Amino acid sequence: MTTAVAWMAPVCALIGICMAAYLGTWVLKQDPGPDKMNNISLKIQQGAKAFLMSEYKLLVIFMVVVAVVMAVFLSPITALAFVTGGVMSAAAGYVGMHVATRANTRTAHAAEESVAKALNISFKSGLTMGLCVASFALLGLSLWLILLVFGIDIVEVAQMHTNIGMVEGFATGASAVALFARVGGGIYTKAADVGADLVGKVEAGIPEDDPRNPATIADNVGDNVGDVAGMGADLFESYTGAILAPTILAATFGALGGYFATGDLVWALVTPLIIAATGILTSIIGLFAVRTKEGAALHKALNRGTYLAAGIEIVVIFCLFFIWNSQSVEAQPLWLFGSVLCGLVAGLAIGKITEYFCSDKYKPVHKIAEAADTGAATVIIEGIGTGMLSTIAPIVLVALAIIGAYTFGNLAFPLASAEGGIAVGLFGVGLAATGMLSNTAITIGVDAYGPVADNAGGIAEMAGLPEEVRERTDALDAVGNTTAAIAKGFAIASAGLSAISLFVSYQATMHHAIPNFELTLTDPLIVAGIFIGAMMPFMFAALTMGAVSRAAHAMVEEVRRQFREIKGIMEYEAEPEYDKCVAISTSSALREMMLPGCIAIVVPVLIGCFNPAMLGGFLAGAVATGMLMAIFMSNAGGAWDNAKKYIEQGYHGGKGSEAHKAAVVGDTVGDPFKDTSGPSMNILINLMTIVSLTFTPLFVAIQMMM
C-alpha cells in the first residue's frame, strides 16, 4: 500500500517541533527582570531539574526491566517501540518544563507592565509544551506505523495485524511513563502545597508564597514537575491512545474479519494520523487568536484560540472524509465525519461543563465559598457533593458520543455492519476519541500556561513586587485552574472512548486466536473480573492519596521545625532552609510512586495469564469506575481551589478571615484530588487496556498450552 499520505503526519510533526523551538526561543529572549527575581527562578529551575533527573533514573531501570520481559515473551521490536514511547514522552515533558521554569520570572516581570503582556509570555510557554507533546507523539507513532504497517502489501493483512501489535509497545511505553510522571509529580507538588498552606497560611497566618515559608520553593517546583511535566506526559499518552485506537481497530477488522474493502482499509489506517497532523497546524493558527487587552476577560481570549482551532479542524476533517467518500466503492465514509463530530462536540461540551463546576464565575464554586462561613467541614461536604454532581453530564455526554459515533460508523460501512455487527460501528467510536483530542497542542497550551502564571505569582510575592502585580498573576492563575480542569476533562473522556476501542480489539484478537473465547455475564470469572476491575481505581486513589498524606506530614513537621528553631524567619532576618523541603518532596515522590505504577502493569498481566476472559471483565469494570473517579476528583479539587481564590478576592471576609481559613482546608483536601489521584485515573485505565492488548500473544500462548 502507498505510504505517501501517511508521510503527512511526520512532516506536520516536524513543523510543530520547529514552531515549538521558535516559541521557546522567543520566550527565553524576553526580559527576565532583576537579579532578585532571577535568583528565585533559578532555585525553582534547579529543584525541578534535580527531581526530573532522579525520576528519570528510576524510570530507566523500570523500562529496561519491562523491555527485557517484552523482548523475551513478545518480540524485540515491541520492546524497542516501548522504549521509544517512553523516551519521547519523557523528552517532551523535559523540554516543556525547561521553558516553563524560565518563563515564570519573565511572566512576573511582564505583569509589572500589563496582564496582556504576561498572558502572551505564559501562553506561548504553554503552547511550546503543547506542540512538543503533540509533535513528539505523532512523530514517533507515525514513523513506527510507516515502518511496520503502512509498508506492508495490503493483501498481507494478517502480517499487518501482527505488526501493529508491535506498535502497541509505543503506546504502552508512553502510558507507563505518563503514570509515573503524573503520580510522582503529583505527590511532589501536593506534599509541598499542603505543607505550605497548612503551616504558612493557616498556622502562621502569612500570605501564599511568602518568602518566610520554607516550603514555598518546593511548592513552586511542584507546579512544574506535576502540572507541566506530569500533565504533558498525561496528554501525551491520551493523544497517542486516541490516534492508535482506531488504527488498531482498522487493522483488526481488516485482518481478522475482512470487513473493509482494500481501498477503505488504506483510508481507515491513515485517517487518524491525518486528523492528528492537521490538528497540529490548526493549533498553531489558534495561537494568533489568543490576545487580550487590560481589563478584558482572560478566558475569552483563551477560548477564542481554542474555538478557532476547533472550527478550522472541523472543516479540514470534513474535506478529508469527502475525498475518501469520493474514492470508496462499497462504503460511504462521509458518515464518519459525524463520528468525529460527536467526539469534538462532546469534548467541547465537557469543557464547558467543567468550567461551570470549577470556575469562580458560577454558582457551584460560590456555594462552596458560602459553606466556608460555617467552617471547614461544610466546605469539604459541599465540595464532595459538587464533584459527585459534576460526573452526571460528562458521563451522559460520553454515552451519547459513543452511541452517535457507533451509529455513524455503521452507516459508513453498511455491508460490513451487516456482516460484522457491533464491531465495525465501534471504528467510529475510535475516531470520536481522535477528534476529541485532535487539537491537543492548543489544549495543552491553554492548560500549561496556568502553572507558569502560578509560579509568576509566587516570584512576585517573594520578590516583594507591588500588590497590583500579584493581582494580575492571580487573575491569570484563577483562569488557569479552570483551563487545567477543562484539559483533564478532555483527557478523561478521550481515555474512555479509546479504552472502548482497545477493548474491542482485545476481544476480537482473542476470539480470532481462540474461537470459543467469549465475554458474557453468565461466566462467573468475568463477573469476578468486573468487580476486581471496579475496585482498582479505588485502590489506586487510596495509594496515591496516602502517599500525599505521608509526604505532606513530613513537610508540615519540617516547616514547623524551621519556624520553631531558626530565629528571625518571621522578621525577615534569616532565610529558611528551602533545600530541606525540596529534598523531602523529592524523596517522598520517588519512593511513593513506584508501587501504584507497577500495580497498573502487573495486575492486568497476571489476570490475563490466569484467564483472558476474566481480564476482559476486569477492564470493563476499571474503565467504568475509573472515569467516574477521575471526573469526580478532578472537578471537586478544582472547585475547592477556586472557592478559596474567590474568597481571596474579598468575598465572605476575604484573606485572613475564618471563611478563608476554612476554604484553605478545603483546597488542601482538593489538592491531591485534582493534581495527583484524579488526573492519574485516565492514565490508569488507558495503561491497563493497552498493556492487556500488547500482551495478548502471551495470553494466547499460555491458553494453547493448557
mmCIF file of N, CA, C and O in Angstrom, residues 11 15 27-28 34 87 134 139 160 285 300 319-320 331 381 455 459 461 475 484 489 513 515 584 600 604 651 670:
data_model
loop_
_atom_site.group_PDB
_atom_site.id
_atom_site.type_symbol
_atom_site.label_atom_id
_atom_site.label_comp_id
_atom_site.label_asym_id
_atom_site.label_seq_id
_atom_site.Cartn_x
_atom_site.Cartn_y
_atom_site.Cartn_z
ATOM 1 N N VAL A 11 5.729 14.909 8.746
ATOM 2 C CA VAL A 11 6.054 16.241 8.232
ATOM 3 C C VAL A 11 5.398 17.315 9.103
ATOM 4 O O VAL A 11 6.040 18.301 9.512
ATOM 5 N N ILE A 15 6.983 20.224 11.606
ATOM 6 C CA ILE A 15 6.564 21.630 11.596
ATOM 7 C C ILE A 15 6.223 22.078 13.014
ATOM 8 O O ILE A 15 6.593 23.173 13.456
ATOM 9 N N VAL A 27 10.266 33.104 24.024
ATOM 10 C CA VAL A 27 10.012 33.268 25.464
ATOM 11 C C VAL A 27 11.317 33.553 26.201
ATOM 12 O O VAL A 27 11.391 34.456 27.051
ATOM 13 N N LEU A 28 12.360 32.801 25.886
ATOM 14 C CA LEU A 28 13.631 32.946 26.589
ATOM 15 C C LEU A 28 14.323 34.268 26.271
ATOM 16 O O LEU A 28 15.205 34.701 27.030
ATOM 17 N N PRO A 34 14.847 41.777 37.331
ATOM 18 C CA PRO A 34 16.059 41.994 38.136
ATOM 19 C C PRO A 34 16.603 40.701 38.735
ATOM 20 O O PRO A 34 15.945 39.662 38.736
ATOM 21 N N VAL A 87 10.715 7.200 26.041
ATOM 22 C CA VAL A 87 11.751 8.227 25.884
ATOM 23 C C VAL A 87 11.168 9.509 25.294
ATOM 24 O O VAL A 87 11.466 10.630 25.756
ATOM 25 N N ALA A 134 2.356 17.029 21.333
ATOM 26 C CA ALA A 134 1.646 16.528 20.155
ATOM 27 C C ALA A 134 2.624 16.111 19.054
ATOM 28 O O ALA A 134 2.456 15.064 18.418
ATOM 29 N N LEU A 139 5.177 12.140 15.772
ATOM 30 C CA LEU A 139 6.381 11.769 15.038
ATOM 31 C C LEU A 139 6.769 10.318 15.324
ATOM 32 O O LEU A 139 6.965 9.517 14.402
ATOM 33 N N MET A 160 0.003 -7.569 8.858
ATOM 34 C CA MET A 160 -0.260 -6.200 9.286
ATOM 35 C C MET A 160 -0.777 -6.181 10.725
ATOM 36 O O MET A 160 -0.344 -5.367 11.555
ATOM 37 N N ILE A 285 -2.384 27.894 14.216
ATOM 38 C CA ILE A 285 -3.230 29.016 13.775
ATOM 39 C C ILE A 285 -3.973 29.617 14.962
ATOM 40 O O ILE A 285 -4.104 30.837 15.090
ATOM 41 N N LYS A 300 -11.930 34.552 27.717
ATOM 42 C CA LYS A 300 -12.450 34.744 26.360
ATOM 43 C C LYS A 300 -11.315 34.690 25.340
ATOM 44 O O LYS A 300 -11.486 34.153 24.234
ATOM 45 N N CYS A 319 -13.459 17.792 4.771
ATOM 46 C CA CYS A 319 -12.847 17.644 3.443
ATOM 47 C C CYS A 319 -12.145 16.296 3.308
ATOM 48 O O CYS A 319 -12.194 15.659 2.247
ATOM 49 N N LEU A 320 -11.516 15.851 4.373
ATOM 50 C CA LEU A 320 -10.822 14.565 4.359
ATOM 51 C C LEU A 320 -11.802 13.423 4.074
ATOM 52 O O LEU A 320 -11.553 12.581 3.197
ATOM 53 N N ALA A 331 -18.420 1.644 0.449
ATOM 54 C CA ALA A 331 -18.800 2.320 1.693
ATOM 55 C C ALA A 331 -19.183 3.777 1.441
ATOM 56 O O ALA A 331 -19.058 4.291 0.326
ATOM 57 N N ILE A 381 -17.808 18.995 52.689
ATOM 58 C CA ILE A 381 -19.069 18.325 52.314
ATOM 59 C C ILE A 381 -19.603 18.890 50.997
ATOM 60 O O ILE A 381 -19.984 18.147 50.085
ATOM 61 N N ASN A 455 3.537 30.216 39.185
ATOM 62 C CA ASN A 455 4.938 30.475 39.559
ATOM 63 C C ASN A 455 5.253 31.967 39.522
ATOM 64 O O ASN A 455 5.976 32.479 40.387
ATOM 65 N N ILE A 459 6.823 34.229 42.514
ATOM 66 C CA ILE A 459 8.027 35.050 42.387
ATOM 67 C C ILE A 459 7.718 36.507 42.727
ATOM 68 O O ILE A 459 8.513 37.193 43.388
ATOM 69 N N GLU A 461 5.471 37.581 44.789
ATOM 70 C CA GLU A 461 5.321 37.660 46.252
ATOM 71 C C GLU A 461 6.676 37.627 46.945
ATOM 72 O O GLU A 461 6.976 38.441 47.828
ATOM 73 N N ALA A 475 -5.067 36.695 38.647
ATOM 74 C CA ALA A 475 -6.143 36.622 37.642
ATOM 75 C C ALA A 475 -5.804 35.576 36.586
ATOM 76 O O ALA A 475 -6.659 34.783 36.169
ATOM 77 N N ALA A 484 -7.100 24.145 33.355
ATOM 78 C CA ALA A 484 -6.482 22.862 33.705
ATOM 79 C C ALA A 484 -7.543 21.800 33.906
ATOM 80 O O ALA A 484 -7.395 20.646 33.461
ATOM 81 N N GLY A 489 -10.707 17.154 31.665
ATOM 82 C CA GLY A 489 -11.963 16.608 31.160
ATOM 83 C C GLY A 489 -11.799 15.995 29.784
ATOM 84 O O GLY A 489 -12.318 14.908 29.502
ATOM 85 N N ALA A 513 -7.849 -15.912 17.839
ATOM 86 C CA ALA A 513 -6.855 -16.918 18.234
ATOM 87 C C ALA A 513 -7.498 -18.110 18.941
ATOM 88 O O ALA A 513 -7.057 -19.251 18.786
ATOM 89 N N PRO A 515 -11.223 -19.511 19.149
ATOM 90 C CA PRO A 515 -12.594 -19.333 18.634
ATOM 91 C C PRO A 515 -13.688 -19.391 19.692
ATOM 92 O O PRO A 515 -14.728 -18.745 19.534
ATOM 93 N N ILE A 584 12.624 16.752 50.857
ATOM 94 C CA ILE A 584 11.526 15.926 51.378
ATOM 95 C C ILE A 584 10.545 15.580 50.264
ATOM 96 O O ILE A 584 10.133 14.429 50.101
ATOM 97 N N ALA A 600 -0.336 -1.137 38.195
ATOM 98 C CA ALA A 600 -1.135 -0.915 36.983
ATOM 99 C C ALA A 600 -0.679 -1.788 35.824
ATOM 100 O O ALA A 600 -1.470 -2.091 34.927
ATOM 101 N N PRO A 604 -2.975 -6.483 35.420
ATOM 102 C CA PRO A 604 -3.620 -6.975 34.191
ATOM 103 C C PRO A 604 -2.883 -8.160 33.569
ATOM 104 O O PRO A 604 -3.525 -9.086 33.049
ATOM 105 N N TYR A 651 -14.583 38.396 48.931
ATOM 106 C CA TYR A 651 -15.898 37.892 49.308
ATOM 107 C C TYR A 651 -15.819 37.101 50.619
ATOM 108 O O TYR A 651 -14.782 36.511 50.946
ATOM 109 N N GLY A 670 -8.501 19.178 48.417
ATOM 110 C CA GLY A 670 -8.701 19.066 46.977
ATOM 111 C C GLY A 670 -7.426 18.967 46.175
ATOM 112 O O GLY A 670 -7.452 18.496 45.033
#
